[in-house]
JSON list of C-alpha atoms in Angstrom, two decimals:
[
{"chain": "A", "resi": 1, "resn": "MET", "atom": "CA", "xyz": [0.12, 0.02, 0.04]},
{"chain": "A", "resi": 2, "resn": "THR", "atom": "CA", "xyz": [3.04, 1.96, -1.15]},
{"chain": "A", "resi": 3, "resn": "ARG", "atom": "CA", "xyz": [0.93, 5.27, -3.04]},
{"chain": "A", "resi": 4, "resn": "HIS", "atom": "CA", "xyz": [3.23, 7.70, -2.50]},
{"chain": "A", "resi": 5, "resn": "PRO", "atom": "CA", "xyz": [6.25, 6.23, -1.44]},
{"chain": "A", "resi": 6, "resn": "ARG", "atom": "CA", "xyz": [8.51, 9.96, -2.14]},
{"chain": "A", "resi": 7, "resn": "ARG", "atom": "CA", "xyz": [5.97, 11.35, 0.61]},
{"chain": "A", "resi": 8, "resn": "ARG", "atom": "CA", "xyz": [6.40, 8.32, 2.75]},
{"chain": "A", "resi": 9, "resn": "VAL", "atom": "CA", "xyz": [10.27, 8.71, 2.31]},
{"chain": "A", "resi": 10, "resn": "LEU", "atom": "CA", "xyz": [9.83, 12.30, 2.97]},
{"chain": "A", "resi": 11, "resn": "VAL", "atom": "CA", "xyz": [7.85, 12.45, 6.24]},
{"chain": "A", "resi": 12, "resn": "ARG", "atom": "CA", "xyz": [9.60, 9.70, 7.53]},
{"chain": "A", "resi": 13, "resn": "GLN", "atom": "CA", "xyz": [12.90, 11.55, 7.36]},
{"chain": "A", "resi": 14, "resn": "GLY", "atom": "CA", "xyz": [11.00, 14.33, 9.12]},
{"chain": "A", "resi": 15, "resn": "LEU", "atom": "CA", "xyz": [11.03, 16.94, 6.33]},
{"chain": "A", "resi": 16, "resn": "LEU", "atom": "CA", "xyz": [7.49, 17.82, 6.05]},
{"chain": "A", "resi": 17, "resn": "TYR", "atom": "CA", "xyz": [7.19, 18.16, 10.12]},
{"chain": "A", "resi": 18, "resn": "SER", "atom": "CA", "xyz": [10.33, 20.26, 10.03]},
{"chain": "A", "resi": 19, "resn": "LEU", "atom": "CA", "xyz": [9.18, 22.40, 7.37]},
{"chain": "A", "resi": 20, "resn": "GLY", "atom": "CA", "xyz": [5.71, 23.39, 9.11]},
{"chain": "A", "resi": 21, "resn": "ILE", "atom": "CA", "xyz": [7.29, 23.57, 12.26]},
{"chain": "A", "resi": 22, "resn": "SER", "atom": "CA", "xyz": [9.44, 26.59, 11.02]},
{"chain": "A", "resi": 23, "resn": "MET", "atom": "CA", "xyz": [6.27, 28.17, 8.62]},
{"chain": "A", "resi": 24, "resn": "LEU", "atom": "CA", "xyz": [4.75, 27.66, 11.74]},
{"chain": "A", "resi": 25, "resn": "ILE", "atom": "CA", "xyz": [7.33, 29.43, 13.84]},
{"chain": "A", "resi": 26, "resn": "LEU", "atom": "CA", "xyz": [8.18, 32.24, 11.00]},
{"chain": "A", "resi": 27, "resn": "PHE", "atom": "CA", "xyz": [4.48, 33.19, 10.39]},
{"chain": "A", "resi": 28, "resn": "ALA", "atom": "CA", "xyz": [4.10, 33.28, 14.09]},
{"chain": "A", "resi": 29, "resn": "GLY", "atom": "CA", "xyz": [7.24, 35.30, 14.36]},
{"chain": "A", "resi": 30, "resn": "GLY", "atom": "CA", "xyz": [6.15, 37.77, 11.64]},
{"chain": "A", "resi": 31, "resn": "PHE", "atom": "CA", "xyz": [2.73, 38.32, 13.32]},
{"chain": "A", "resi": 32, "resn": "GLY", "atom": "CA", "xyz": [4.79, 38.70, 16.97]},
{"chain": "A", "resi": 33, "resn": "PHE", "atom": "CA", "xyz": [7.28, 41.79, 15.17]},
{"chain": "A", "resi": 34, "resn": "TRP", "atom": "CA", "xyz": [4.08, 43.22, 13.60]},
{"chain": "A", "resi": 35, "resn": "VAL", "atom": "CA", "xyz": [1.96, 43.88, 16.60]},
{"chain": "A", "resi": 36, "resn": "LEU", "atom": "CA", "xyz": [4.96, 44.06, 19.40]},
{"chain": "A", "resi": 37, "resn": "ASP", "atom": "CA", "xyz": [6.66, 46.71, 17.56]},
{"chain": "A", "resi": 38, "resn": "PRO", "atom": "CA", "xyz": [5.94, 49.99, 16.24]},
{"chain": "A", "resi": 39, "resn": "ARG", "atom": "CA", "xyz": [8.32, 50.73, 13.19]},
{"chain": "A", "resi": 40, "resn": "VAL", "atom": "CA", "xyz": [7.06, 47.05, 11.74]},
{"chain": "A", "resi": 41, "resn": "LEU", "atom": "CA", "xyz": [3.69, 48.70, 9.81]},
{"chain": "A", "resi": 42, "resn": "THR", "atom": "CA", "xyz": [2.85, 45.62, 7.72]},
{"chain": "A", "resi": 43, "resn": "LEU", "atom": "CA", "xyz": [2.51, 41.87, 8.27]},
{"chain": "A", "resi": 44, "resn": "SER", "atom": "CA", "xyz": [5.09, 40.92, 5.11]},
{"chain": "A", "resi": 45, "resn": "ASP", "atom": "CA", "xyz": [7.39, 43.44, 6.82]},
{"chain": "A", "resi": 46, "resn": "GLY", "atom": "CA", "xyz": [6.86, 41.56, 10.12]},
{"chain": "A", "resi": 47, "resn": "LEU", "atom": "CA", "xyz": [7.26, 37.82, 8.33]},
{"chain": "A", "resi": 48, "resn": "TRP", "atom": "CA", "xyz": [10.76, 39.28, 6.63]},
{"chain": "A", "resi": 49, "resn": "LEU", "atom": "CA", "xyz": [12.11, 40.55, 10.35]},
{"chain": "A", "resi": 50, "resn": "ALA", "atom": "CA", "xyz": [11.20, 37.42, 11.17]},
{"chain": "A", "resi": 51, "resn": "PHE", "atom": "CA", "xyz": [12.80, 35.28, 8.93]},
{"chain": "A", "resi": 52, "resn": "THR", "atom": "CA", "xyz": [16.15, 37.36, 9.19]},
{"chain": "A", "resi": 53, "resn": "THR", "atom": "CA", "xyz": [16.11, 37.17, 13.02]},
{"chain": "A", "resi": 54, "resn": "ALA", "atom": "CA", "xyz": [15.34, 33.20, 12.91]},
{"chain": "A", "resi": 55, "resn": "ALA", "atom": "CA", "xyz": [17.88, 32.59, 10.04]},
{"chain": "A", "resi": 56, "resn": "THR", "atom": "CA", "xyz": [20.23, 34.96, 11.81]},
{"chain": "A", "resi": 57, "resn": "VAL", "atom": "CA", "xyz": [20.86, 36.98, 9.19]},
{"chain": "A", "resi": 58, "resn": "GLY", "atom": "CA", "xyz": [20.60, 40.29, 9.93]},
{"chain": "A", "resi": 59, "resn": "TYR", "atom": "CA", "xyz": [20.15, 42.73, 6.95]},
{"chain": "A", "resi": 60, "resn": "GLY", "atom": "CA", "xyz": [19.97, 45.95, 9.17]},
{"chain": "A", "resi": 61, "resn": "ASP", "atom": "CA", "xyz": [17.23, 46.82, 6.88]},
{"chain": "A", "resi": 62, "resn": "MET", "atom": "CA", "xyz": [15.04, 45.96, 10.15]},
{"chain": "A", "resi": 63, "resn": "VAL", "atom": "CA", "xyz": [15.14, 45.96, 13.75]},
{"chain": "A", "resi": 64, "resn": "PRO", "atom": "CA", "xyz": [13.68, 45.26, 16.25]},
{"chain": "A", "resi": 65, "resn": "SER", "atom": "CA", "xyz": [13.13, 48.18, 18.05]},
{"chain": "A", "resi": 66, "resn": "THR", "atom": "CA", "xyz": [11.09, 48.25, 21.26]},
{"chain": "A", "resi": 67, "resn": "HIS", "atom": "CA", "xyz": [12.36, 46.08, 24.41]},
{"chain": "A", "resi": 68, "resn": "ALA", "atom": "CA", "xyz": [9.55, 43.86, 23.78]},
{"chain": "A", "resi": 69, "resn": "SER", "atom": "CA", "xyz": [10.59, 43.09, 19.97]},
{"chain": "A", "resi": 70, "resn": "ARG", "atom": "CA", "xyz": [13.84, 42.36, 21.14]},
{"chain": "A", "resi": 71, "resn": "ALA", "atom": "CA", "xyz": [13.18, 40.43, 23.79]},
{"chain": "A", "resi": 72, "resn": "PHE", "atom": "CA", "xyz": [10.83, 38.40, 21.03]},
{"chain": "A", "resi": 73, "resn": "ALA", "atom": "CA", "xyz": [13.81, 38.17, 18.27]},
{"chain": "A", "resi": 74, "resn": "VAL", "atom": "CA", "xyz": [15.56, 36.66, 21.06]},
{"chain": "A", "resi": 75, "resn": "VAL", "atom": "CA", "xyz": [12.87, 33.83, 21.02]},
{"chain": "A", "resi": 76, "resn": "VAL", "atom": "CA", "xyz": [12.93, 33.77, 17.31]},
{"chain": "A", "resi": 77, "resn": "VAL", "atom": "CA", "xyz": [16.23, 33.45, 16.92]},
{"chain": "A", "resi": 78, "resn": "LEU", "atom": "CA", "xyz": [16.45, 30.78, 19.73]},
{"chain": "A", "resi": 79, "resn": "LEU", "atom": "CA", "xyz": [13.63, 28.46, 17.81]},
{"chain": "A", "resi": 80, "resn": "GLY", "atom": "CA", "xyz": [14.77, 29.59, 13.97]},
{"chain": "A", "resi": 81, "resn": "LEU", "atom": "CA", "xyz": [18.24, 27.56, 14.89]},
{"chain": "A", "resi": 82, "resn": "ALA", "atom": "CA", "xyz": [16.86, 24.85, 15.98]},
{"chain": "A", "resi": 83, "resn": "VAL", "atom": "CA", "xyz": [14.21, 24.56, 13.56]},
{"chain": "A", "resi": 84, "resn": "LEU", "atom": "CA", "xyz": [16.38, 25.94, 10.63]},
{"chain": "A", "resi": 85, "resn": "SER", "atom": "CA", "xyz": [18.75, 23.37, 11.86]},
{"chain": "A", "resi": 86, "resn": "LEU", "atom": "CA", "xyz": [16.55, 20.30, 11.42]},
{"chain": "A", "resi": 87, "resn": "VAL", "atom": "CA", "xyz": [15.07, 21.37, 8.17]},
{"chain": "A", "resi": 88, "resn": "THR", "atom": "CA", "xyz": [18.61, 21.62, 7.12]},
{"chain": "A", "resi": 89, "resn": "ALA", "atom": "CA", "xyz": [19.34, 17.78, 8.40]},
{"chain": "A", "resi": 90, "resn": "SER", "atom": "CA", "xyz": [16.55, 16.29, 7.38]},
{"chain": "A", "resi": 91, "resn": "VAL", "atom": "CA", "xyz": [17.38, 17.16, 3.55]},
{"chain": "A", "resi": 92, "resn": "ALA", "atom": "CA", "xyz": [20.79, 15.94, 4.26]},
{"chain": "A", "resi": 93, "resn": "ALA", "atom": "CA", "xyz": [19.24, 12.68, 5.47]},
{"chain": "A", "resi": 94, "resn": "LEU", "atom": "CA", "xyz": [17.15, 12.09, 2.86]},
{"chain": "A", "resi": 95, "resn": "PHE", "atom": "CA", "xyz": [20.93, 12.23, 0.56]},
{"chain": "A", "resi": 96, "resn": "VAL", "atom": "CA", "xyz": [22.36, 10.06, 3.22]},
{"chain": "A", "resi": 97, "resn": "ARG", "atom": "CA", "xyz": [19.37, 7.42, 3.20]},
{"chain": "A", "resi": 98, "resn": "LYS", "atom": "CA", "xyz": [19.98, 6.90, -0.09]},
{"chain": "A", "resi": 99, "resn": "ASP", "atom": "CA", "xyz": [23.83, 6.48, -0.23]},
{"chain": "A", "resi": 100, "resn": "VAL", "atom": "CA", "xyz": [23.29, 3.75, 2.23]},
{"chain": "A", "resi": 101, "resn": "HIS", "atom": "CA", "xyz": [20.47, 2.29, 0.59]},
{"chain": "A", "resi": 102, "resn": "ASP", "atom": "CA", "xyz": [22.50, 2.01, -2.38]},
{"chain": "A", "resi": 103, "resn": "GLU", "atom": "CA", "xyz": [25.60, 0.28, -0.23]},
{"chain": "A", "resi": 104, "resn": "GLU", "atom": "CA", "xyz": [23.46, -1.51, 1.87]},
{"chain": "A", "resi": 105, "resn": "ARG", "atom": "CA", "xyz": [21.69, -3.74, -1.84]},
{"chain": "A", "resi": 106, "resn": "GLN", "atom": "CA", "xyz": [24.92, -3.96, -3.33]},
{"chain": "A", "resi": 107, "resn": "ILE", "atom": "CA", "xyz": [26.51, -5.59, -0.18]},
{"chain": "A", "resi": 108, "resn": "GLU", "atom": "CA", "xyz": [22.92, -7.97, -0.38]},
{"chain": "A", "resi": 109, "resn": "LYS", "atom": "CA", "xyz": [23.46, -8.41, -3.60]},
{"chain": "A", "resi": 110, "resn": "GLU", "atom": "CA", "xyz": [27.13, -10.12, -3.07]},
{"chain": "A", "resi": 111, "resn": "LEU", "atom": "CA", "xyz": [26.14, -12.12, -0.19]},
{"chain": "A", "resi": 112, "resn": "MET", "atom": "CA", "xyz": [23.55, -13.61, -2.25]},
{"chain": "A", "resi": 113, "resn": "ARG", "atom": "CA", "xyz": [26.07, -14.77, -5.24]},
{"chain": "A", "resi": 114, "resn": "GLU", "atom": "CA", "xyz": [27.90, -16.20, -2.66]},
{"chain": "A", "resi": 115, "resn": "ILE", "atom": "CA", "xyz": [24.82, -18.24, -1.31]},
{"chain": "A", "resi": 116, "resn": "ARG", "atom": "CA", "xyz": [24.25, -19.21, -4.75]},
{"chain": "A", "resi": 117, "resn": "SER", "atom": "CA", "xyz": [28.04, -19.95, -4.94]},
{"chain": "A", "resi": 118, "resn": "VAL", "atom": "CA", "xyz": [27.75, -21.99, -1.72]},
{"chain": "A", "resi": 119, "resn": "ARG", "atom": "CA", "xyz": [24.58, -23.83, -2.78]},
{"chain": "A", "resi": 120, "resn": "ASP", "atom": "CA", "xyz": [25.76, -25.25, -6.00]},
{"chain": "A", "resi": 121, "resn": "GLU", "atom": "CA", "xyz": [29.03, -26.20, -4.61]},
{"chain": "A", "resi": 122, "resn": "ILE", "atom": "CA", "xyz": [27.13, -28.45, -1.87]},
{"chain": "A", "resi": 123, "resn": "ASN", "atom": "CA", "xyz": [24.98, -29.65, -4.92]},
{"chain": "A", "resi": 124, "resn": "ALA", "atom": "CA", "xyz": [28.49, -30.59, -6.38]},
{"chain": "A", "resi": 125, "resn": "LEU", "atom": "CA", "xyz": [29.67, -32.47, -3.81]},
{"chain": "A", "resi": 126, "resn": "ARG", "atom": "CA", "xyz": [26.45, -34.16, -3.30]},
{"chain": "A", "resi": 127, "resn": "ARG", "atom": "CA", "xyz": [26.12, -35.61, -6.80]},
{"chain": "A", "resi": 128, "resn": "ASP", "atom": "CA", "xyz": [29.68, -36.74, -6.56]},
{"chain": "A", "resi": 129, "resn": "ILE", "atom": "CA", "xyz": [29.35, -38.46, -3.31]},
{"chain": "A", "resi": 130, "resn": "ARG", "atom": "CA", "xyz": [26.27, -40.42, -4.99]},
{"chain": "A", "resi": 131, "resn": "GLY", "atom": "CA", "xyz": [28.65, -40.71, -8.18]},
{"chain": "A", "resi": 132, "resn": "GLU", "atom": "CA", "xyz": [25.36, -39.27, -10.07]},
{"chain": "A", "resi": 133, "resn": "PRO", "atom": "CA", "xyz": [25.75, -38.91, -13.82]},
{"chain": "A", "resi": 134, "resn": "GLY", "atom": "CA", "xyz": [27.64, -34.68, -14.46]},
{"chain": "A", "resi": 135, "resn": "ALA", "atom": "CA", "xyz": [29.37, -34.87, -11.17]},
{"chain": "A", "resi": 136, "resn": "ASP", "atom": "CA", "xyz": [33.11, -33.70, -11.45]},
{"chain": "A", "resi": 137, "resn": "GLN", "atom": "CA", "xyz": [35.16, -36.82, -10.12]},
{"chain": "A", "resi": 138, "resn": "SER", "atom": "CA", "xyz": [38.00, -34.21, -8.68]},
{"chain": "A", "resi": 139, "resn": "PRO", "atom": "CA", "xyz": [37.44, -33.07, -5.33]},
{"chain": "A", "resi": 140, "resn": "PRO", "atom": "CA", "xyz": [36.91, -28.87, -5.71]},
{"chain": "A", "resi": 141, "resn": "ARG", "atom": "CA", "xyz": [40.16, -26.62, -4.62]}
]
């Protein structure tokens, strides 16, 4: 019942969840700056300030101007660092997971080849012991 395997991988790696949480924090931060800071005139300015604060970019075009908005900025920075780090880690995990999966698949193929080879040797030895036709009369080396 794997109708959406890519989505399942994204959910399993936590990418969708961490993106959702980061969007929630950015929207809440934008709204918070819009309410708390008199220099933030529009919600879009608040969202921009929340993004630059959470990402710790700090272009300087907008800065918190009141004590309340500065304290709020500290919270946005701490939450933003944590959540944006989770997004980055989730994306990296998708690439690492693929590489590990490919490596595991290669090891599994090699093991299956070895198992087939051992089975063939065992069957040849059984035929040799029974004296069946088609069995090699010389012992394997």
